[in-house]
Coordinates of C-alpha atoms in Angstrom, one line a residue:
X1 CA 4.0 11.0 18.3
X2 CA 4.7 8.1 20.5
X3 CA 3.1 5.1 20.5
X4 CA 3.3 5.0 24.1
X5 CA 1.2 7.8 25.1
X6 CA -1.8 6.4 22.6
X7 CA -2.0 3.8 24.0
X8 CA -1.7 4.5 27.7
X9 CA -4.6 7.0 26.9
X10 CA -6.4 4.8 25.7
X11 CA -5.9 2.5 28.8
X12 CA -7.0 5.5 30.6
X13 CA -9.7 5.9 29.0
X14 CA -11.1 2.3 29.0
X15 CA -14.9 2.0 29.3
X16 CA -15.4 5.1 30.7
X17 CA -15.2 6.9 27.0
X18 CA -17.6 6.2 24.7
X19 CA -16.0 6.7 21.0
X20 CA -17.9 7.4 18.1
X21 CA -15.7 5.5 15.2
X22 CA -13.3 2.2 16.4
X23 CA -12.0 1.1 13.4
X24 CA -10.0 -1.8 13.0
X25 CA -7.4 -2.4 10.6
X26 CA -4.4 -0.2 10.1
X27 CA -4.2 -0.4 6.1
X28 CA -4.9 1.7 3.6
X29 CA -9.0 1.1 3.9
X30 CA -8.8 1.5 7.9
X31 CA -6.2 4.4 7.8
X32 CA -8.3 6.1 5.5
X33 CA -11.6 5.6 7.4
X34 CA -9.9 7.2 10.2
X35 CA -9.0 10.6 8.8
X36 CA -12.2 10.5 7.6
X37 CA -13.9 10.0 10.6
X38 CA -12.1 12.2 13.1
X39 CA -11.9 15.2 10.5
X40 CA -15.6 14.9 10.2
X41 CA -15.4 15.7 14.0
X42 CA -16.6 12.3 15.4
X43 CA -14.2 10.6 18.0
X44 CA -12.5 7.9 16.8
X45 CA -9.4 5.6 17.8
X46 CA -7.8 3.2 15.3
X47 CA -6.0 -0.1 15.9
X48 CA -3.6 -2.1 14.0
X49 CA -2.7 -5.9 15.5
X50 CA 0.9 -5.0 13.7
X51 CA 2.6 -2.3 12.0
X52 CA 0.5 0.3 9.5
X53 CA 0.3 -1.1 6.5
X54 CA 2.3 -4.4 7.5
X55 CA 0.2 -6.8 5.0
X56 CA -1.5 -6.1 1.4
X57 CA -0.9 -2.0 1.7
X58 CA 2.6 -2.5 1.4
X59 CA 2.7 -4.9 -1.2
X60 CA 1.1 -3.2 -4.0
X61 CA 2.4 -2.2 -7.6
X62 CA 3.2 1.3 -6.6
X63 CA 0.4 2.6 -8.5
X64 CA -2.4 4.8 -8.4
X65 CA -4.2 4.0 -11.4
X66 CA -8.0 3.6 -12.8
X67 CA -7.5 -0.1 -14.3
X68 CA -6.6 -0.6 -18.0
X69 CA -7.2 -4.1 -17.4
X70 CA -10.9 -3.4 -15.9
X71 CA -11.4 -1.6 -18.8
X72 CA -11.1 -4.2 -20.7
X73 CA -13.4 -6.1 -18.5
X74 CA -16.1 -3.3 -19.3
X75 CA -16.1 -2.3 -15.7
X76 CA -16.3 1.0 -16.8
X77 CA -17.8 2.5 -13.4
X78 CA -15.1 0.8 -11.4
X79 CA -12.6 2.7 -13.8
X80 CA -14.0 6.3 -13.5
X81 CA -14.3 6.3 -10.1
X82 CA -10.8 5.1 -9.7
X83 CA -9.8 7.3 -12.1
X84 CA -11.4 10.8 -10.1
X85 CA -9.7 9.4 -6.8
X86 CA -6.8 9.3 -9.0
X87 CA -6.9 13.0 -9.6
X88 CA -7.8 13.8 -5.8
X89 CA -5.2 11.7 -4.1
X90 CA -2.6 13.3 -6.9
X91 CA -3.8 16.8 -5.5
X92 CA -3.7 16.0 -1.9
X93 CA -0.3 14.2 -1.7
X94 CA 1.9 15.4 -4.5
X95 CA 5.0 14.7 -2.5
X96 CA 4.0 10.8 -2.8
X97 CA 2.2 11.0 -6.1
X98 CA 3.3 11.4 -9.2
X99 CA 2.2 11.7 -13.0
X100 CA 3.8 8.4 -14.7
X101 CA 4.2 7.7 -18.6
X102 CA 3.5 4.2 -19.4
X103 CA 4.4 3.0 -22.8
X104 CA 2.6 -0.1 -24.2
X105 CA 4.9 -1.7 -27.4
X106 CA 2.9 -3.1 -30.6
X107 CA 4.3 -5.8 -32.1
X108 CA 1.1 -6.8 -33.4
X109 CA -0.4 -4.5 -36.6
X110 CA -3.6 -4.4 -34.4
X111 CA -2.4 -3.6 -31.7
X112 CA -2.0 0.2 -32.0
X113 CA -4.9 1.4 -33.2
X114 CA -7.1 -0.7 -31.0
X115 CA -5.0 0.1 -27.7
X116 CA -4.9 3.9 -28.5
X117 CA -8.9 4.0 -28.9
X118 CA -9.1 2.4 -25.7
X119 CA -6.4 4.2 -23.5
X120 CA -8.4 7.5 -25.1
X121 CA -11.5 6.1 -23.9
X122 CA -9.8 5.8 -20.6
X123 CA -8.6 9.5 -20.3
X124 CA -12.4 10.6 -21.3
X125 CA -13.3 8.9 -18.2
X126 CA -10.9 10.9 -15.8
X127 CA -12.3 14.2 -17.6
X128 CA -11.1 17.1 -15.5
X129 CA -9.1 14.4 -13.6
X130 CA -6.8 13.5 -16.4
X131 CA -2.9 13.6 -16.1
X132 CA -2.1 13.7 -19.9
X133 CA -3.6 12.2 -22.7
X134 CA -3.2 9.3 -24.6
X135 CA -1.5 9.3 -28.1
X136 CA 0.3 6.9 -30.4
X137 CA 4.3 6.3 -30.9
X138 CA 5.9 5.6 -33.4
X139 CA 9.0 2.6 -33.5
X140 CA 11.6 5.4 -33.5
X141 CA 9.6 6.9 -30.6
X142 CA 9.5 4.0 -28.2
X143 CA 13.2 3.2 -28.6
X144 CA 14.1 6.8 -27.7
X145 CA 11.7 6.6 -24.8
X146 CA 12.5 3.1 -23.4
X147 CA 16.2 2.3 -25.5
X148 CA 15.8 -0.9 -23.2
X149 CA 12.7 -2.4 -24.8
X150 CA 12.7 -5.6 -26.8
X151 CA 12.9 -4.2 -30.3
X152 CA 12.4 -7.5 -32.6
X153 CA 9.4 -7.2 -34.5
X154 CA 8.4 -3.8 -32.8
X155 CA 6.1 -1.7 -34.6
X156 CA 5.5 1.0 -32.7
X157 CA 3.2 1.7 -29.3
X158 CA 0.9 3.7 -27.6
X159 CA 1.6 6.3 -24.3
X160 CA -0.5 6.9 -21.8
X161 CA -0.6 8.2 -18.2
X162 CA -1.5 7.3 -14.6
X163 CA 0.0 7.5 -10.9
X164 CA 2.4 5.9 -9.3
X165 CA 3.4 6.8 -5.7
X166 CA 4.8 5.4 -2.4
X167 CA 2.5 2.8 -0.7
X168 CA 3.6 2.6 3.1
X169 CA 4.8 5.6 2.8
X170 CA 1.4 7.3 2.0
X171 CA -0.2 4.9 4.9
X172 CA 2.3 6.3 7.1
X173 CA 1.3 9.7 6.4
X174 CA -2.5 9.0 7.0
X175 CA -1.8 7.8 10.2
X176 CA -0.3 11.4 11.1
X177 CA -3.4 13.0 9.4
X178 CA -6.0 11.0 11.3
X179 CA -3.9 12.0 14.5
X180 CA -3.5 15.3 13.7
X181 CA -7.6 15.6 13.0
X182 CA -8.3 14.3 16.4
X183 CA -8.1 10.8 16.0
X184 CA -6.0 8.3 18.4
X185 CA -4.2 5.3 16.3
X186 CA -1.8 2.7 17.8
X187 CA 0.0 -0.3 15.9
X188 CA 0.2 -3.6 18.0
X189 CA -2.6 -3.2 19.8
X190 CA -5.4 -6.5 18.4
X191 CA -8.8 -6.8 18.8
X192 CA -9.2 -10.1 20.5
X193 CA -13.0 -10.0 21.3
X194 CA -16.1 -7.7 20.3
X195 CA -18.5 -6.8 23.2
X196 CA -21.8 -6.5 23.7
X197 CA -25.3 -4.2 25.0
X198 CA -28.2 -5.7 26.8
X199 CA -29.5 -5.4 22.9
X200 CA -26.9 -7.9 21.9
X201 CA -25.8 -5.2 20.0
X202 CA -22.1 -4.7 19.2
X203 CA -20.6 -1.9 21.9
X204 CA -16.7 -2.2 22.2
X205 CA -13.8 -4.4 21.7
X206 CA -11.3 -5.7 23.7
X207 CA -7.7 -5.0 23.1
X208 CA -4.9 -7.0 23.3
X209 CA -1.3 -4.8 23.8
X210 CA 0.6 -6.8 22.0
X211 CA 3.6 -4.9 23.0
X212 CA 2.9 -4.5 27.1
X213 CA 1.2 -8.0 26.6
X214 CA -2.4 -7.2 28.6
X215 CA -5.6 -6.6 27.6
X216 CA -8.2 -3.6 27.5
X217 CA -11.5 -3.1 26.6
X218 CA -12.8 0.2 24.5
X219 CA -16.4 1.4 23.7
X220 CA -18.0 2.4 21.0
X221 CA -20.8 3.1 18.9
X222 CA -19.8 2.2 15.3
X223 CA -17.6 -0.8 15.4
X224 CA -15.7 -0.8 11.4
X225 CA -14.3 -4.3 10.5
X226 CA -11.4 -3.0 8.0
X227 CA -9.1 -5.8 8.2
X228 CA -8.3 -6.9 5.1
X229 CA -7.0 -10.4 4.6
X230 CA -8.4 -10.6 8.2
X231 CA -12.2 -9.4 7.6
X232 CA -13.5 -12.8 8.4
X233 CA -11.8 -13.1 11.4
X234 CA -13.3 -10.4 13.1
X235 CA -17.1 -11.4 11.2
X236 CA -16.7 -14.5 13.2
X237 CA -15.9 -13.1 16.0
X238 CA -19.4 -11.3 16.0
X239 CA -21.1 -14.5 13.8
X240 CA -19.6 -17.8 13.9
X241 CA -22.0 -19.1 11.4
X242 CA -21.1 -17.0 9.2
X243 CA -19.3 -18.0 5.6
X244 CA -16.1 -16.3 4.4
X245 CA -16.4 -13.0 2.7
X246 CA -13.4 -12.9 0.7
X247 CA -11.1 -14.9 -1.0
X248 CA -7.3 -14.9 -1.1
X249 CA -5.2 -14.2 -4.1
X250 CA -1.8 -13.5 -4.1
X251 CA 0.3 -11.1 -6.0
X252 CA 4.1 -11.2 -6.4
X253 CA 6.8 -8.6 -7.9
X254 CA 10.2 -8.8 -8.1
X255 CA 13.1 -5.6 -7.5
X256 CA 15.7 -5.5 -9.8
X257 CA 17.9 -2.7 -10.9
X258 CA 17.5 0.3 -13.0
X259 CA 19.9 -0.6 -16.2
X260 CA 17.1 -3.1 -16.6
X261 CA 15.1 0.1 -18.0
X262 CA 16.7 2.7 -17.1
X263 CA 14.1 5.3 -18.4
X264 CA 11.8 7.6 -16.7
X265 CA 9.0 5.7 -18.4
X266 CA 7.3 2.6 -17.5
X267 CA 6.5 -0.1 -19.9
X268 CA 2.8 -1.9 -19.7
X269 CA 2.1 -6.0 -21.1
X270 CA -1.9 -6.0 -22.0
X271 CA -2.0 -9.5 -22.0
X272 CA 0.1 -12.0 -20.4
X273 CA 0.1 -15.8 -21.5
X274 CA -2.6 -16.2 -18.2
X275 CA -4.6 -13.3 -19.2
X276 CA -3.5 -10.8 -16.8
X277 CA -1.2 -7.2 -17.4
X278 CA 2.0 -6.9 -16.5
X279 CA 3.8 -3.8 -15.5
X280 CA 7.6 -2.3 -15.3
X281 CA 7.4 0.7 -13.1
X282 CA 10.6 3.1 -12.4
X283 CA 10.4 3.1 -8.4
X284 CA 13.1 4.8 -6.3
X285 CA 15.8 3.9 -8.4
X286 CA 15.1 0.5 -9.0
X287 CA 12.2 -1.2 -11.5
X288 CA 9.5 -3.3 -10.1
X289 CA 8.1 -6.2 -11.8
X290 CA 4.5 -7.6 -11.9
X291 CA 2.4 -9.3 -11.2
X292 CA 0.8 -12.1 -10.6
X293 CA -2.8 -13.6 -9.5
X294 CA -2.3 -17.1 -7.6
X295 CA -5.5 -18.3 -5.5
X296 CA -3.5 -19.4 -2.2
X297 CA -5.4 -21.2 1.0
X298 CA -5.2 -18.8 3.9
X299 CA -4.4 -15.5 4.9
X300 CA -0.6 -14.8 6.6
X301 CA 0.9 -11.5 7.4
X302 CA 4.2 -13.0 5.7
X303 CA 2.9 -14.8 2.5
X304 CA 5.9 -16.3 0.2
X305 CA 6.5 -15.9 -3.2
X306 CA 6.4 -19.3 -5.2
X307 CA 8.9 -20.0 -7.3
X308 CA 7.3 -20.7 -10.5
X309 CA 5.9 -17.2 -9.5
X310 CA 8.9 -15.5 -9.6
X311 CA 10.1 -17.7 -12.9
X312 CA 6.9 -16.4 -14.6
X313 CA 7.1 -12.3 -14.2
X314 CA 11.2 -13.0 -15.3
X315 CA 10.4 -14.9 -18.2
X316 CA 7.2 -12.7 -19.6
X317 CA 9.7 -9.6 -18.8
X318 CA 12.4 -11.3 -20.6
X319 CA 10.3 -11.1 -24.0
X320 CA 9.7 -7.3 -23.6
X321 CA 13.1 -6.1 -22.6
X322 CA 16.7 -6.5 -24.6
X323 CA 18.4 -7.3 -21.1
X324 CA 16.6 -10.1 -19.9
X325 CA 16.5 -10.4 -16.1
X326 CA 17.6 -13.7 -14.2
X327 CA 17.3 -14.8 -11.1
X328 CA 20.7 -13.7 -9.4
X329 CA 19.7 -9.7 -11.0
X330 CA 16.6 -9.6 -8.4
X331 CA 17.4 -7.6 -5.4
X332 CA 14.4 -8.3 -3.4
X333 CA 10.9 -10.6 -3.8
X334 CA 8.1 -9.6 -2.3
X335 CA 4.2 -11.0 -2.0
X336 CA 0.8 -9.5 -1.0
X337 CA -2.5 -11.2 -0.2
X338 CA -5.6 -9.4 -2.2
X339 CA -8.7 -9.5 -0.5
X340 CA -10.9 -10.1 -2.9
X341 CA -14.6 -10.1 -2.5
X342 CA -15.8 -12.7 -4.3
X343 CA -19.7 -13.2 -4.9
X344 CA -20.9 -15.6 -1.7
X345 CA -23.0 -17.8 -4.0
X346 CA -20.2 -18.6 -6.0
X347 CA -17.2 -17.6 -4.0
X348 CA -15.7 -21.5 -4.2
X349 CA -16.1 -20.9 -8.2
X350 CA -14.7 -17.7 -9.0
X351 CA -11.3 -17.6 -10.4
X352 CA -9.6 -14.9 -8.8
X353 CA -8.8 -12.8 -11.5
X354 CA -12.1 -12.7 -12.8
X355 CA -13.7 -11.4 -9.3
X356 CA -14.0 -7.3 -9.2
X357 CA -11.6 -4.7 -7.9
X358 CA -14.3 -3.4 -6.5
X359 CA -15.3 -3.1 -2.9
X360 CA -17.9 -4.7 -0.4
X361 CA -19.5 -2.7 2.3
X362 CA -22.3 -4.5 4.8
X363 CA -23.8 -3.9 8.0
X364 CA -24.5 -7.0 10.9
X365 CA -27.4 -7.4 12.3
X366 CA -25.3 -6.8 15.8
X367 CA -23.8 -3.8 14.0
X368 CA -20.7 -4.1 12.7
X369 CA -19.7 -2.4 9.7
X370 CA -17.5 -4.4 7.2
X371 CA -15.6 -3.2 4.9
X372 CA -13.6 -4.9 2.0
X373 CA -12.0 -5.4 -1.3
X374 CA -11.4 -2.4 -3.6
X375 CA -8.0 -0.8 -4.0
X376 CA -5.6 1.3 -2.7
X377 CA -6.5 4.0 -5.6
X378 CA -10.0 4.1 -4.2
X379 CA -9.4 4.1 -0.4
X380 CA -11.2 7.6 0.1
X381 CA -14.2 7.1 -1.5
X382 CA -14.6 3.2 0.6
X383 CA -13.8 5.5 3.8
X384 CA -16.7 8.2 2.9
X385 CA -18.9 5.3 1.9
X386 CA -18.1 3.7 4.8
X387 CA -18.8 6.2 7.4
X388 CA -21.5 7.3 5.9
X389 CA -23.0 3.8 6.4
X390 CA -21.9 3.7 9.9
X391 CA -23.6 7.4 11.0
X392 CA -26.8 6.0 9.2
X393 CA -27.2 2.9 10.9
X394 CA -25.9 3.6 14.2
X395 CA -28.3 7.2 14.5
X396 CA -25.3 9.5 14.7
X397 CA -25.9 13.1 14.1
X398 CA -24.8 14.0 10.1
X399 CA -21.7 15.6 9.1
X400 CA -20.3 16.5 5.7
X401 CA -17.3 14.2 4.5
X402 CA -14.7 16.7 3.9
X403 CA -12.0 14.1 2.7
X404 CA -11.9 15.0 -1.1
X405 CA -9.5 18.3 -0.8
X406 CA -8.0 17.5 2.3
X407 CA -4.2 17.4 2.8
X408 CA -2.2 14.6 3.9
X409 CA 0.6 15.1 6.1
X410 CA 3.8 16.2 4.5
X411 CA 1.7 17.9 1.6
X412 CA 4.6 19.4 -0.4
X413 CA 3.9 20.7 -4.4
X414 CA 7.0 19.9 -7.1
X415 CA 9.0 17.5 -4.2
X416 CA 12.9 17.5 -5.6
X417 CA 12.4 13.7 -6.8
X418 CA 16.6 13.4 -7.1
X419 CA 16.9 13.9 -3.7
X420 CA 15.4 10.2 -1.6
X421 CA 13.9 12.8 1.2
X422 CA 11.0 13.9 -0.9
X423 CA 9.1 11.2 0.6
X424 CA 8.9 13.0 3.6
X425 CA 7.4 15.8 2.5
X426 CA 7.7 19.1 4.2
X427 CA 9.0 16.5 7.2
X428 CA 12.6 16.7 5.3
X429 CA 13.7 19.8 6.4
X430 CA 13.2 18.4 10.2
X431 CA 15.2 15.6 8.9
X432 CA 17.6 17.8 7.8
X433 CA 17.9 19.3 11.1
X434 CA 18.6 16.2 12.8
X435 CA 21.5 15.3 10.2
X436 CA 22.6 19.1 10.6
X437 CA 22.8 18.9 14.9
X438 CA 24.6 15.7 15.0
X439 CA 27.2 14.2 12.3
X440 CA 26.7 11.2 13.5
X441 CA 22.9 11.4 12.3
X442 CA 24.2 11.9 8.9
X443 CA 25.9 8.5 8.3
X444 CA 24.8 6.2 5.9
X445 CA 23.3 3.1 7.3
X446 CA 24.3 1.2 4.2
X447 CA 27.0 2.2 1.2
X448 CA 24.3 0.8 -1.4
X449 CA 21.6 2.6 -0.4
X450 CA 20.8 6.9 0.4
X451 CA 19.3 6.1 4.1
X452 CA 20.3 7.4 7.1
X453 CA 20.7 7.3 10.7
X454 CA 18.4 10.2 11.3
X455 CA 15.7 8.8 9.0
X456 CA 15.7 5.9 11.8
X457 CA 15.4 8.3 14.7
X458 CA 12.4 10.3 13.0
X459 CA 10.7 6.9 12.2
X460 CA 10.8 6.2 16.2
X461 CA 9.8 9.1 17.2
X462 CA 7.6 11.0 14.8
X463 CA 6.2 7.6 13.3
X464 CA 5.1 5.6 15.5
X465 CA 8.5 2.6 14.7
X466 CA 8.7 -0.3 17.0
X467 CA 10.8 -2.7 15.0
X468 CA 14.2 -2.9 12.8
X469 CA 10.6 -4.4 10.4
X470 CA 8.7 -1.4 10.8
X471 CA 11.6 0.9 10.0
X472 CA 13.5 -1.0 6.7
X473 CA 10.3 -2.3 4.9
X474 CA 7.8 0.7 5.8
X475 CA 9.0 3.5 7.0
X476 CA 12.4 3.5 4.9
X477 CA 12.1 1.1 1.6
X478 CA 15.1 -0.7 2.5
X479 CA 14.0 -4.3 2.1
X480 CA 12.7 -3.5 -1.3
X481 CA 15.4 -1.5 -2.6
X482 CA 17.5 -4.3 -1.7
X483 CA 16.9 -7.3 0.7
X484 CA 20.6 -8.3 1.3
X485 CA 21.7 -5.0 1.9
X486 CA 19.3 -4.7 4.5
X487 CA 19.8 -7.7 6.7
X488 CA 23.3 -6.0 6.9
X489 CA 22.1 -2.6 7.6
X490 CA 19.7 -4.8 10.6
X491 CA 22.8 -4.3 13.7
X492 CA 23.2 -0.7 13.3
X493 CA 19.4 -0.3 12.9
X494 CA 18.7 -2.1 16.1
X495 CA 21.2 -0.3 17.9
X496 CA 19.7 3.1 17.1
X497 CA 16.1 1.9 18.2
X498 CA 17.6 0.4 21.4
X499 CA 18.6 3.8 22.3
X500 CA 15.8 6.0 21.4
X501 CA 13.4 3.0 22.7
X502 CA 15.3 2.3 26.4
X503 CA 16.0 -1.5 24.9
X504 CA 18.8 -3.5 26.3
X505 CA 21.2 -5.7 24.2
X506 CA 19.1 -8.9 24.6
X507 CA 16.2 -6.7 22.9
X508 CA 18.8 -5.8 20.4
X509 CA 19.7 -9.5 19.3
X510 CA 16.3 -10.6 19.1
X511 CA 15.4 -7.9 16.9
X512 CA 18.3 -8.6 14.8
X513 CA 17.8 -12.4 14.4
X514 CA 13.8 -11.9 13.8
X515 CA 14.3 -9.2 11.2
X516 CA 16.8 -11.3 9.4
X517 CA 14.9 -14.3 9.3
X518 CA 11.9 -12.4 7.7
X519 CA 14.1 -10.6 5.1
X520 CA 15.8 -13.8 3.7
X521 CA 12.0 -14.5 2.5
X522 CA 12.7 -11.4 0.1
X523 CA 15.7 -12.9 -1.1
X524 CA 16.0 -15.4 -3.9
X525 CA 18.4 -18.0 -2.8

């Protein structure tokens, strides 16, 4: 699965292939469209300007959840159809998905009788789809689940369930299912220009290689604008005139480490002091904290944590646990842009966490299918809705979306969750192989951490790898595990690449120095 023979066929291929799908955006909404469309049997070629999932579907919470808090906001048909994706995406990737106890504390008398009608409310919206069911705790209860939890003034709590699951890894793994259904999907590769018919219609793009450096141009006859944090980019490019479709918020969490809670449960705030929930998930041996909802001014691929950010999760954490974190306890620091599709009328208004969850789907007048918002909880119903759109507009002959019981790559039932290989899937016992045949494969790239050099050499060549980035924040969870540890880890990574890539040593250094440079914005200082 090299990126190098995707992209030369599509070179080949040029104008002289009409595709049926080119979808652009390699995150969890274009990703998804993809497997959609080529295992509907349609011909379709996906392209990312950077890595898979470099920006928002990276960056997320970790879980795959219906929305307590949207629940509260009474968007109860946002919540049960996030909560029936829920139960697919749990069935069709149970090596990345997993059934999560959250414990909300009461330390109000209200609290538990009112929370516990509601989270009940939420499991009779996942129906067949539910992972457990709601019930309350008692005080003893919650400190025998969660020891760790702030226990002044605690009365007791509620439990109740939902997914949590690996982002880039599940993005990385849809990329191998779209190929493996027919599909052709290259990272570094940008749209840098939409082309025309005699109609003025929308007929191709032109593709920039960001890797080789030149430029190509493809055709096709549904165009999908799945960019993300980049939509309006590409709307411009087809209507300058046009006003911006979504608006930026940004979301930070901090890493820090297990003794924080060490429990297999995760602990859930209702209501922060700005009105939002915060969560404290369990993630690979570490705990994640968050998050937050800041309206920022433009869209990067890097955003940056702000500092009273940061001070805000640690502080609101610092009431709900006994061992408050600080500053020098955070291992790594990490932002995402939301795209959030605010209403156009009053899209200058809207605060951002009052705009929906919920997704955006349009049609151009030239053509071109736009896609936005949503979640990555609800990526495979925006990819059916999304193609269906597409067949409907552009006259292409009907076919069946057959998305809701298909299996991702690496499908493998009751993973060994002790073992940091379960991420692969049934791709571990390859890995395996690789650490059996050479010894050398087998070495740890870091003492802090379980990776290894053989999960480097699969990343190049089964998964499509191009940088010491794409391998230590997406393909391995390095950088979030722990930022520091993984700027140090950078040299031997770069070294591995270099050979399995044909890089020299000046390729090496550059690699090196750009990785670090990115990875001390993960670090607080």
């Amino acid at each position: 699965m090299e990126r190098k023979h995707y992209i030369n066929q599509l070179r080949e291929s040029n104008t002289s292939v009409e595709w049926d799908f080119i979808v652009i955006g390699g995150g969890a909404t274009g990703l998804g469209i993809a497997v959609d469309a080529a295992s509907r049997g349609y011909k379709t070629v996906l392209l990312e300007q950077a890595d898979f999932a470099k920006a928002t579907s990276s960056r997320s919470t970790k879980l795959v959840h219906g929305g307590v808090r949207y629940l509260q906001k009474g968007d109860v048909a946002l919540v049960r159809e996030a909560l029936h994706e829920r139960g697919h995406l749990s069935r069709n990737a149970p090596h990345l998905v997993k059934n999560q106890r959250f414990i909300i504390g009461n330390y109000q008398w209200w609290e538990k009788p009112f929370y516990t009608l509601g989270l009940i409310f939420y499991d009779v919206l996942a129906g067949k789809m539910g992972l457990g069911h709601s019930l309350p705790m008692s005080k003893r209860e919650v400190i025998r689940h969660i020891p760790q939890i702030e226990q002044k003034n605690l009365r007791g709590g509620v439990v109740y369930h939902d997914g949590q699951f690996d982002d880039s890894r599940l993005a990385i793994n849809l990329m191998q299912t779209a190929i493996e259904q027919g599909a052709v999907a290259v990272n570094y590769a940008g749209v840098v220009g939409l082309l025309r018919d005699q109609t003025n219609k929308i007929a191709g793009v032109s593709v920039e290689d960001k890797i080789a450096g030149n430029t190509f141009e493809l055709r096709g006859k549904c165009i999908i604008n799945a960019t993300g944090i980049f939509v309006d980019e590409i709307i411009k490019m087809d209507n300058p005139e046009e006003k911006p479709l979504v608006r930026p918020s940004q979301g930070v969490h901090v890493v820090v480490d297990k003794s924080f809670l060490d429990s297999d449960d995760a602990i859930m705030v209702p209501k922060t002091s700005d009105g939002r929930v915060m969560f404290g998930v369990p993630w690979h041996n570490r705990v994640i904290l968050g998050t937050t909802d800041t309206p920022v001014s433009e869209f990067v691929l890097e955003p940056k944590a702000l500092e009273e950010e940061v001070d805000f999760i640690l502080e609101t954490a610092g009431r709900y646990l006994a061992k408050k974190p600080q500053r020098k306890d955070v291992l790594c620091v990490f932002a995402g842009l939301r795209p959030l599709a605010a209403p156009r009328k009053h899209a200058e208004e809207a605060k951002t966490k009052e705009i929906s969850r919920s997704h955006k789907l349009l049609a151009s007048d030239s053509g071109l299918i736009t896609i936005t918002g949503g979640k990555w909880t609800t990526y495979r119903v925006m990819a059916e809705e999304t193609v269906n759109l597409a067949i409907k507009t552009r006259g292409l002959p009907h076919r069946p979306c057959t998305t809701r019981n298909l299996k991702i790559h690496g499908y493998r039932e009751n993973p060994d969750r002790n073992n940091h290989l379960y991420i692969y899937g049934n791709d571990q016992d390859a890995i395996r192989q690789l650490q059996e045949s050479n010894p050398e494969n087998a070495r740890k790239l870091h003492p802090k951490l379980d990776y290894t050099v053989a999960e480097v050499v699969w990343a190049v060549q089964k998964e499509m790898a191009c940088t010491i980035d794409d391998v230590l924040a997406r393909r391995v969870r390095a950088l979030y595990m722990d930022a520091r540890a993984s700027i140090e880890m950078a040299p031997t990574v770069a070294s591995i690449m270099a050979k399995e890539l044909g890089k020299d040593q000046t390729w090496e250094e550059e690699q090196i120095r750009e990785y670090s440079s990115l990875a001390k914005n993960y670090c607080l200082s």
